[in-house]
């Protein structure tokens, strides 16, 4: 005896209703996050944009090799002070196929890193497309680098301490060209989590890109204490 047609209609109706519910829930969650990210940017005096298709192509390392066609959404851009001076900031959701796969944070340095340095949680599989060499453990993470001999002197005890400041929600932190970046789990999008990760990223940037003291011995005017890594509020002159 075959299954009555009405059963198939009922199954289809339930599946459709479930799909619509998921879409509505996802849209509401994205809208709430968009508003929260926008408020956070305004509080810091930073700029906000909803969408950028080109921005993710600026970087090629970290978790980016495993995602093709990624776009940036809920983007925050500006500048902030770390202990060693002002740095450009980028914060964005990395979206692939309509799904947020990570939240990216970036701080721009004054000089390019001597080599690529990636710091992964041990339980996270490193993308096979990375084509980097294993340097070894750095604190509780594993380092993969472009050149082992060049990278080894960079991993000082201070760098190890700085790396330990990244929370478990930071899947990978890395140095690429004149940027240091961190990729957080998609759920780690609250302003408090982003600010905590930015503080850790700021210390990491300062160690890889230290402030150059004026040759005349003058005190660097850009120097700021550690607790001013994220100023509040910033002025219009601080925006990028």
XYZ file of N, CA and C in Angstrom:
720
model
N 0.848 -1.185 0.000
C 0.000 0.000 0.000
C 0.888 1.241 0.000
N 0.651 2.163 -0.947
C 1.464 3.364 -1.056
C 1.132 4.387 0.010
N 2.052 5.313 0.188
C 1.851 6.395 1.154
C 0.896 7.417 0.550
N -0.148 7.789 1.272
C -1.124 8.756 0.733
C -0.445 10.072 0.346
N -1.012 10.700 -0.671
C -0.428 11.941 -1.183
C -0.423 13.045 -0.135
N -1.456 13.014 0.722
C -1.542 14.089 1.716
C -0.359 14.055 2.677
N 0.220 12.842 2.903
C 1.381 12.734 3.797
C 2.567 13.481 3.203
N 2.773 13.301 1.886
C 3.889 14.002 1.224
C 3.686 15.510 1.269
N 2.430 15.942 1.086
C 2.152 17.378 1.182
C 2.438 17.898 2.585
N 2.101 17.089 3.595
C 2.339 17.499 4.981
C 3.827 17.602 5.271
N 4.585 16.607 4.782
C 6.047 16.623 4.980
C 6.657 17.844 4.307
N 6.219 18.127 3.074
C 6.737 19.274 2.345
C 6.398 20.582 3.065
N 5.177 20.660 3.607
C 4.760 21.875 4.321
C 5.592 22.089 5.570
N 5.850 20.996 6.304
C 6.662 21.096 7.522
C 8.087 21.526 7.187
N 8.662 20.925 6.132
C 10.024 21.279 5.721
C 10.106 22.740 5.298
N 9.084 23.189 4.561
C 9.068 24.585 4.127
C 8.967 25.528 5.319
N 8.088 25.183 6.248
C 7.920 26.027 7.434
C 9.211 26.086 8.242
N 9.890 24.940 8.378
C 11.156 24.910 9.119
C 12.203 25.771 8.426
N 12.245 25.688 7.087
C 13.213 26.498 6.338
C 12.950 27.985 6.497
N 11.676 28.363 6.422
C 11.321 29.777 6.580
C 11.674 30.262 7.983
N 11.413 29.424 8.980
C 11.741 29.794 10.365
C 13.233 30.018 10.528
N 14.043 29.142 9.951
C 15.500 29.293 10.031
C 15.960 30.569 9.346
N 15.356 30.863 8.185
C 15.724 32.080 7.473
C 15.373 33.321 8.282
N 14.194 33.325 8.881
C 13.765 34.470 9.688
C 14.681 34.635 10.895
N 15.002 33.513 11.553
C 15.876 33.560 12.725
C 17.259 34.064 12.350
N 17.798 33.541 11.231
C 19.121 33.960 10.787
C 19.139 35.437 10.419
N 18.074 35.887 9.746
C 17.992 37.300 9.367
C 17.931 38.192 10.602
N 17.154 37.774 11.592
C 17.047 38.564 12.815
C 18.387 38.636 13.531
N 19.103 37.504 13.575
C 20.408 37.471 14.230
C 21.405 38.372 13.502
N 21.400 38.297 12.172
C 22.314 39.132 11.386
C 21.982 40.616 11.563
N 20.691 40.942 11.589
C 20.280 42.338 11.743
C 20.709 42.873 13.100
N 20.529 42.066 14.149
C 20.925 42.490 15.487
C 22.432 42.691 15.559
N 23.208 41.783 14.947
C 24.665 41.908 14.958
C 25.101 43.127 14.162
N 24.408 43.382 13.043
C 24.716 44.553 12.230
C 24.526 45.827 13.036
N 23.413 45.929 13.762
C 23.144 47.119 14.570
C 24.187 47.268 15.677
N 24.542 46.153 16.307
C 25.511 46.202 17.398
C 26.890 46.609 16.888
N 27.299 46.051 15.756
C 28.598 46.406 15.167
C 28.611 47.873 14.755
N 27.491 48.344 14.211
C 27.391 49.737 13.793
C 27.498 50.686 14.998
N 26.833 50.329 16.105
C 26.910 51.153 17.315
C 28.331 51.166 17.875
N 28.973 50.022 17.859
C 30.349 49.923 18.349
C 31.280 50.815 17.536
N 31.121 50.787 16.208
C 31.943 51.644 15.343
C 31.697 53.119 15.649
N 30.427 53.494 15.829
C 30.105 54.890 16.116
C 30.701 55.323 17.447
N 30.665 54.440 18.443
C 31.220 54.760 19.747
C 32.714 55.045 19.657
N 33.408 54.319 18.815
C 34.849 54.486 18.669
C 35.222 55.564 17.652
N 34.231 56.124 17.001
C 34.530 57.114 15.977
C 35.076 56.495 14.706
N 34.766 55.207 14.485
C 35.248 54.490 13.319
C 34.173 54.422 12.242
N 34.561 54.043 11.055
C 33.651 53.959 9.920
C 33.019 52.570 9.852
N 31.826 52.520 9.287
C 31.104 51.251 9.153
C 30.628 51.092 7.714
N 30.734 49.870 7.184
C 30.205 49.548 5.861
C 29.565 48.161 5.941
N 28.510 47.961 5.183
C 27.785 46.693 5.271
C 28.401 45.596 4.416
N 29.079 45.952 3.315
C 29.499 44.918 2.363
C 30.722 45.372 1.587
N 31.652 44.450 1.354
C 32.817 44.725 0.506
C 33.304 43.399 -0.065
N 33.313 43.302 -1.376
C 33.714 42.063 -2.030
C 35.218 41.988 -2.253
N 35.884 43.128 -2.258
C 37.314 43.171 -2.575
C 38.186 43.044 -1.336
N 37.725 43.561 -0.199
C 38.542 43.627 1.006
C 39.185 42.298 1.402
N 38.471 41.170 1.380
C 39.119 39.919 1.795
C 40.292 39.504 0.914
N 40.375 40.020 -0.312
C 41.482 39.654 -1.195
C 42.775 40.368 -0.813
N 42.700 41.280 0.159
C 43.905 41.983 0.616
C 44.869 41.026 1.314
N 44.310 39.943 1.896
C 45.131 38.989 2.646
C 44.974 37.593 2.050
N 46.027 36.782 2.177
C 46.017 35.436 1.605
C 46.362 34.343 2.611
N 46.717 34.701 3.836
C 47.192 33.703 4.781
C 46.120 33.375 5.830
N 46.560 32.730 6.929
C 45.604 32.339 7.962
C 44.625 31.310 7.432
N 43.342 31.515 7.708
C 42.337 30.575 7.222
C 41.821 30.911 5.829
N 42.297 32.012 5.250
C 41.764 32.458 3.966
C 42.023 31.484 2.807
N 43.147 30.737 2.777
C 43.350 29.830 1.641
C 42.263 28.782 1.459
N 41.516 28.465 2.516
C 40.509 27.411 2.384
C 39.153 27.929 1.913
N 39.040 29.245 1.697
C 37.758 29.811 1.290
C 37.914 30.590 -0.014
N 37.103 30.215 -0.986
C 37.065 30.931 -2.253
C 35.779 31.751 -2.328
N 35.883 32.909 -2.930
C 34.694 33.733 -3.104
C 34.177 34.350 -1.836
N 35.043 34.522 -0.833
C 34.602 35.134 0.423
C 34.351 36.624 0.236
N 33.364 37.139 0.952
C 33.071 38.569 0.959
C 33.092 39.059 2.404
N 33.226 40.370 2.564
C 33.250 40.979 3.893
C 31.919 41.669 4.156
N 31.387 41.485 5.362
C 30.171 42.185 5.773
C 30.390 42.795 7.157
N 29.539 43.748 7.508
C 29.591 44.415 8.821
C 31.022 44.860 9.133
N 31.543 45.716 8.275
C 32.956 46.097 8.304
C 33.154 47.360 9.134
N 34.150 47.319 9.987
C 34.556 48.481 10.777
C 35.979 48.843 10.383
N 36.222 50.128 10.149
C 37.561 50.592 9.773
C 37.866 51.881 10.509
N 39.097 51.987 10.968
C 39.512 53.192 11.682
C 40.959 53.088 12.080
N 41.330 53.746 13.153
C 42.681 53.641 13.684
C 42.620 53.708 15.198
N 43.622 53.127 15.829
C 43.658 53.086 17.280
C 45.101 53.162 17.747
N 45.288 53.377 19.042
C 46.618 53.419 19.620
C 46.922 52.103 20.322
N 48.082 51.555 20.035
C 48.661 50.507 20.855
C 49.755 51.164 21.683
N 50.460 50.390 22.466
C 51.504 50.956 23.310
C 52.605 51.611 22.490
N 52.779 51.178 21.251
C 53.854 51.708 20.417
C 53.373 52.645 19.321
N 52.153 53.120 19.379
C 51.722 54.109 18.403
C 50.394 53.794 17.748
N 50.023 54.626 16.789
C 48.741 54.503 16.101
C 48.819 53.429 15.016
N 47.757 52.642 14.927
C 47.691 51.607 13.895
C 46.304 51.582 13.252
N 46.278 51.287 11.981
C 45.029 51.139 11.243
C 44.330 49.853 11.682
N 43.006 49.922 11.796
C 42.195 48.793 12.264
C 41.210 48.375 11.181
N 41.042 47.071 11.023
C 39.958 46.527 10.201
C 39.293 45.389 10.965
N 37.967 45.410 10.990
C 37.177 44.338 11.599
C 36.074 43.978 10.615
N 35.865 42.692 10.387
C 34.842 42.294 9.415
C 34.397 40.868 9.669
N 33.194 40.570 9.186
C 32.721 39.193 9.135
C 33.106 38.627 7.774
N 33.726 37.449 7.776
C 34.080 36.777 6.528
C 32.938 35.825 6.174
N 32.312 36.070 5.035
C 31.104 35.342 4.644
C 31.362 34.564 3.358
N 30.993 33.288 3.358
C 31.123 32.421 2.189
C 29.783 31.730 1.953
N 29.218 31.927 0.772
C 27.942 31.293 0.461
C 26.830 31.690 1.392
N 26.852 32.933 1.877
C 25.825 33.419 2.779
C 26.016 33.016 4.227
N 27.108 32.321 4.544
C 27.365 31.861 5.911
C 28.623 32.532 6.454
N 28.541 33.070 7.669
C 29.711 33.671 8.305
C 30.628 32.561 8.798
N 31.863 32.536 8.287
C 32.808 31.481 8.655
C 33.813 31.949 9.697
N 33.969 33.268 9.856
C 34.917 33.793 10.837
C 34.717 35.290 10.966
N 35.213 35.833 12.064
C 35.330 37.286 12.238
C 36.807 37.619 12.178
N 37.186 38.509 11.270
C 38.592 38.870 11.090
C 38.889 40.215 11.741
N 40.008 40.283 12.450
C 40.531 41.528 13.003
C 41.917 41.746 12.418
N 42.210 42.989 12.060
C 43.530 43.287 11.521
C 44.066 44.610 12.029
N 45.364 44.643 12.314
C 46.076 45.871 12.646
C 47.231 46.019 11.665
N 47.347 47.214 11.101
C 48.403 47.438 10.120
C 49.678 47.926 10.804
N 50.806 47.382 10.369
C 52.106 47.741 10.927
C 52.804 48.767 10.035
N 53.908 49.312 10.532
C 54.670 50.285 9.751
C 55.623 49.607 8.780
N 55.961 48.370 9.035
C 56.877 47.637 8.169
C 56.328 46.232 7.945
N 56.771 45.587 6.883
C 56.332 44.223 6.594
C 57.063 43.232 7.497
N 56.378 42.169 7.847
C 57.000 41.108 8.639
C 58.108 40.451 7.826
N 59.132 39.999 8.528
C 60.269 39.372 7.842
C 59.854 38.094 7.131
N 58.838 37.414 7.655
C 58.302 36.210 7.034
C 56.886 35.988 7.555
N 56.122 35.211 6.837
C 54.781 34.861 7.306
C 54.883 34.019 8.571
N 54.039 34.335 9.554
C 54.007 33.605 10.814
C 52.557 33.355 11.174
N 52.165 32.080 11.228
C 50.808 31.710 11.593
C 50.814 30.929 12.906
N 49.888 31.232 13.788
C 49.818 30.615 15.111
C 48.444 29.992 15.295
N 48.382 28.672 15.240
C 47.125 27.935 15.218
C 46.873 27.227 16.546
N 45.604 27.142 16.933
C 45.228 26.271 18.037
C 45.559 24.833 17.646
N 46.024 24.016 18.575
C 46.461 22.661 18.220
C 45.343 21.773 17.697
N 44.096 22.037 18.099
C 42.999 21.169 17.668
C 42.407 21.579 16.321
N 42.883 22.678 15.747
C 42.336 23.164 14.474
C 43.217 22.692 13.322
N 42.657 21.973 12.347
C 43.458 21.523 11.204
C 43.966 22.717 10.390
N 45.255 22.722 10.099
C 45.830 23.786 9.277
C 45.463 23.538 7.825
N 44.981 24.559 7.109
C 44.631 24.351 5.699
C 45.804 23.803 4.905
N 45.606 22.705 4.170
C 46.719 22.133 3.398
C 47.234 23.079 2.322
N 46.413 24.078 1.970
C 46.818 25.024 0.930
C 47.821 26.057 1.446
N 48.117 26.038 2.750
C 48.963 27.089 3.312
C 50.392 27.025 2.823
N 50.909 25.817 2.552
C 52.266 25.632 2.020
C 53.325 26.269 2.920
N 53.107 26.209 4.239
C 54.067 26.736 5.194
C 54.749 25.588 5.929
N 55.894 25.907 6.555
C 56.656 24.907 7.301
C 56.332 25.004 8.788
N 56.339 23.860 9.466
C 56.105 23.822 10.898
C 57.348 24.304 11.635
N 57.166 25.353 12.447
C 58.257 25.840 13.287
C 58.260 25.117 14.627
N 57.073 24.837 15.157
C 56.970 24.170 16.445
C 56.002 24.880 17.358
N 55.897 24.435 18.614
C 54.966 25.064 19.556
C 55.422 26.451 19.974
N 54.465 27.367 20.035
C 54.680 28.708 20.583
C 53.603 28.895 21.634
N 53.977 28.724 22.894
C 52.975 28.703 23.935
C 52.048 27.521 23.718
N 50.749 27.758 23.745
C 49.771 26.688 23.557
C 49.359 26.532 22.097
N 50.020 27.228 21.198
C 49.701 27.151 19.775
C 50.871 26.554 18.989
N 50.594 26.246 17.720
C 51.645 25.762 16.836
C 51.912 26.802 15.761
N 53.194 27.044 15.495
C 53.593 28.061 14.531
C 53.953 27.419 13.195
N 53.400 28.000 12.134
C 53.748 27.627 10.769
C 54.273 28.886 10.090
N 55.382 28.755 9.382
C 56.084 29.946 8.902
C 56.500 29.786 7.442
N 56.806 30.928 6.831
C 57.299 30.914 5.464
C 58.753 30.511 5.383
N 59.553 30.892 6.386
C 60.974 30.558 6.422
C 61.370 30.316 7.878
N 61.785 29.110 8.189
C 62.074 28.732 9.568
C 63.223 29.538 10.138
N 64.299 29.679 9.380
C 65.480 30.388 9.883
C 65.168 31.848 10.180
N 64.337 32.470 9.360
C 63.974 33.869 9.571
C 63.003 34.025 10.729
N 62.090 33.075 10.870
C 61.041 33.191 11.881
C 61.528 32.879 13.282
N 62.515 31.983 13.415
C 62.917 31.536 14.750
C 63.329 32.686 15.669
N 64.136 33.666 15.211
C 64.502 34.772 16.114
C 63.325 35.664 16.499
N 62.236 35.626 15.722
C 61.076 36.468 16.030
C 60.305 35.953 17.241
N 60.414 34.660 17.507
C 59.625 34.052 18.571
C 60.378 34.177 19.892
N 60.316 35.345 20.467
C 60.954 35.631 21.744
C 60.020 35.243 22.900
N 60.535 35.198 24.126
C 59.644 34.934 25.269
C 58.489 35.931 25.366
N 58.753 37.197 25.014
C 57.671 38.197 25.034
C 56.594 37.867 24.010
N 57.005 37.388 22.843
C 56.036 37.002 21.818
C 55.212 35.813 22.295
N 55.865 34.854 22.954
C 55.135 33.707 23.497
C 54.089 34.176 24.502
N 54.472 35.108 25.382
C 53.517 35.640 26.361
C 52.356 36.346 25.672
N 52.676 37.113 24.613
C 51.626 37.831 23.885
C 50.665 36.857 23.214
N 51.205 35.793 22.642
C 50.363 34.792 21.983
C 49.404 34.140 22.973
N 49.855 33.966 24.211
C 49.018 33.344 25.227
C 47.837 34.227 25.622
N 47.876 35.508 25.250
C 46.764 36.402 25.566
C 45.567 36.190 24.642
N 45.781 35.524 23.516
C 44.659 35.230 22.630
C 43.787 34.156 23.265
N 42.490 34.377 23.249
C 41.567 33.405 23.814
C 41.359 32.222 22.891
N 40.656 31.213 23.414
C 40.372 30.027 22.612
C 39.408 30.311 21.473
N 38.756 31.486 21.493
C 37.877 31.838 20.379
C 38.673 32.351 19.180
N 39.982 32.586 19.347
C 40.850 32.980 18.234
C 41.419 31.706 17.617
N 40.907 31.342 16.466
C 41.339 30.117 15.795
C 42.792 30.208 15.359
N 43.153 31.330 14.746
C 44.509 31.541 14.265
C 44.827 33.030 14.306
N 46.049 33.341 14.693
C 46.576 34.703 14.587
C 47.792 34.628 13.677
N 47.982 35.671 12.876
C 49.112 35.580 11.953
C 49.641 36.955 11.565
N 50.891 36.939 11.082
C 51.550 38.126 10.528
C 51.751 37.892 9.043
N 51.267 38.856 8.251
C 51.336 38.747 6.791
C 51.633 40.114 6.212
N 52.752 40.218 5.508
C 53.179 41.507 4.962
C 53.177 42.559 6.072
N 52.454 43.675 5.898
C 52.469 44.719 6.924
C 51.197 44.702 7.774
N 50.660 43.504 8.005
C 49.475 43.344 8.851
C 49.697 42.225 9.860
N 49.075 42.363 11.020
C 48.873 41.233 11.921
C 47.367 41.048 12.035
N 46.921 39.794 12.018
C 45.497 39.513 11.963
C 45.134 38.380 12.902
N 43.872 38.298 13.219
C 43.342 37.200 14.014
C 41.982 36.818 13.448
N 41.714 35.520 13.413
C 40.423 35.007 12.971
C 39.715 34.403 14.173
N 38.542 34.941 14.483
C 37.746 34.461 15.611
C 36.608 33.588 15.109
N 36.130 32.724 15.978
C 34.960 31.921 15.643
C 33.773 32.844 15.347
N 32.867 32.427 14.453
C 31.747 33.302 14.068
C 30.924 33.812 15.238
N 30.803 33.009 16.292
C 29.991 33.425 17.435
C 30.681 34.489 18.281
N 31.988 34.672 18.090
C 32.750 35.622 18.909
C 32.693 37.015 18.294
N 31.494 37.573 18.218
C 31.310 38.854 17.547
C 30.875 39.970 18.482
N 30.791 39.677 19.781
C 30.399 40.709 20.730
C 31.512 41.753 20.847
N 31.156 43.039 21.017
C 32.187 44.078 21.138
C 33.228 43.780 22.214
N 32.800 43.201 23.342
C 33.753 42.891 24.402
C 34.781 41.876 23.941
N 34.345 40.878 23.178
C 35.278 39.876 22.660
C 36.213 40.490 21.620
N 35.673 41.356 20.786
C 36.495 41.985 19.762
C 37.551 42.888 20.393
N 37.176 43.631 21.415
C 38.136 44.520 22.065
C 39.232 43.730 22.774
N 38.859 42.623 23.404
C 39.855 41.785 24.054
C 40.846 41.237 23.033
N 40.335 40.763 21.896
C 41.215 40.244 20.849
C 42.078 41.349 20.258
N 41.519 42.556 20.128
C 42.311 43.671 19.601
C 43.453 44.051 20.542
N 43.213 43.988 21.845
C 44.283 44.276 22.798
C 45.430 43.279 22.656
N 45.072 41.988 22.551
C 46.096 40.966 22.365
C 46.811 41.150 21.028
N 46.043 41.476 20.001
C 46.641 41.690 18.684
C 47.548 42.915 18.698
N 47.172 43.937 19.471
C 48.006 45.126 19.579
C 49.356 44.827 20.192
N 49.373 44.020 21.246
C 50.657 43.659 21.855
C 51.504 42.843 20.888
N 50.859 41.922 20.165
C 51.554 41.106 19.168
C 52.175 42.005 18.099
N 51.405 42.989 17.628
C 51.907 43.919 16.610
C 53.096 44.722 17.130
N 53.011 45.185 18.371
C 54.089 45.991 18.938
C 55.406 45.228 19.031
N 55.318 43.920 19.278
C 56.530 43.119 19.393
C 57.145 42.816 18.027
N 56.300 42.610 17.023
C 56.813 42.340 15.687
C 57.191 43.620 14.945
N 56.581 44.727 15.330
C 56.788 46.008 14.651
C 57.041 47.086 15.707
N 58.182 47.010 16.405
C 58.428 47.939 17.520
C 58.610 49.371 17.044
N 58.257 50.298 17.941
C 58.400 51.712 17.637
C 59.867 52.070 17.520
N 60.222 52.830 16.507
C 61.606 53.250 16.311
C 61.828 54.582 17.011
N 62.686 54.578 18.008
C 62.973 55.787 18.765
C 63.653 56.806 17.873
N 63.280 58.070 18.051
C 63.864 59.154 17.269
C 65.384 59.178 17.464
N 66.154 59.255 16.370
C 67.619 59.229 16.502
C 68.169 60.382 17.319
N 67.404 61.474 17.457
C 67.855 62.613 18.262
C 67.552 62.430 19.749
N 66.942 61.298 20.075
C 66.676 61.003 21.477
C 65.422 61.630 22.017
N 64.561 62.175 21.152
C 63.321 62.779 21.618
C 62.326 61.684 22.007
N 61.484 61.996 22.952
C 60.468 61.043 23.379
C 59.428 60.878 22.286
N 59.133 59.643 21.862
C 58.135 59.441 20.809
C 56.779 59.974 21.225
N 56.236 60.835 20.376
C 54.955 61.454 20.719
C 53.797 60.486 20.593
N 53.993 59.385 19.830
C 52.894 58.445 19.605
C 52.786 57.406 20.700
N 53.708 57.427 21.671
C 53.675 56.401 22.694
C 52.472 56.592 23.610
N 51.810 55.463 23.954
C 50.644 55.483 24.821
C 50.738 54.329 25.809
N 50.144 54.434 26.981
C 50.140 53.314 27.917
C 49.300 52.162 27.406
N 49.557 50.965 27.974
C 48.884 49.749 27.509
C 47.382 49.842 27.589
N 46.849 50.550 28.593
C 45.400 50.545 28.777
C 44.686 51.471 27.808
N 45.424 52.056 26.849
C 44.782 52.900 25.852
C 44.841 52.276 24.467
N 44.901 50.963 24.409
C 44.955 50.282 23.126
C 43.712 50.585 22.304
N 42.554 50.693 22.967
C 41.319 51.061 22.269
C 40.762 52.295 22.949
N 40.981 53.494 22.368
C 40.517 54.718 23.020
C 39.021 54.851 22.945
N 38.439 55.568 23.863
C 36.994 55.805 23.858
C 36.689 57.177 24.466
N 36.042 58.039 23.700
C 35.833 57.872 22.268
C 37.006 58.444 21.494
N 37.144 58.088 20.201
C 38.147 58.701 19.355
C 37.533 59.899 18.654
N 38.380 60.777 18.205
C 37.912 61.947 17.486
C 37.861 61.646 16.013
N 37.313 62.557 15.258
C 37.208 62.366 13.817
C 38.578 62.228 13.188
N 39.603 62.878 13.803
C 40.938 62.791 13.244
C 41.517 61.386 13.370
N 40.951 60.549 14.265
C 41.482 59.205 14.473
C 40.943 58.206 13.477
N 39.920 58.577 12.718
C 39.333 57.626 11.774
C 40.220 57.486 10.570
N 40.088 56.300 9.947
C 40.862 56.064 8.725
C 39.969 56.253 7.525
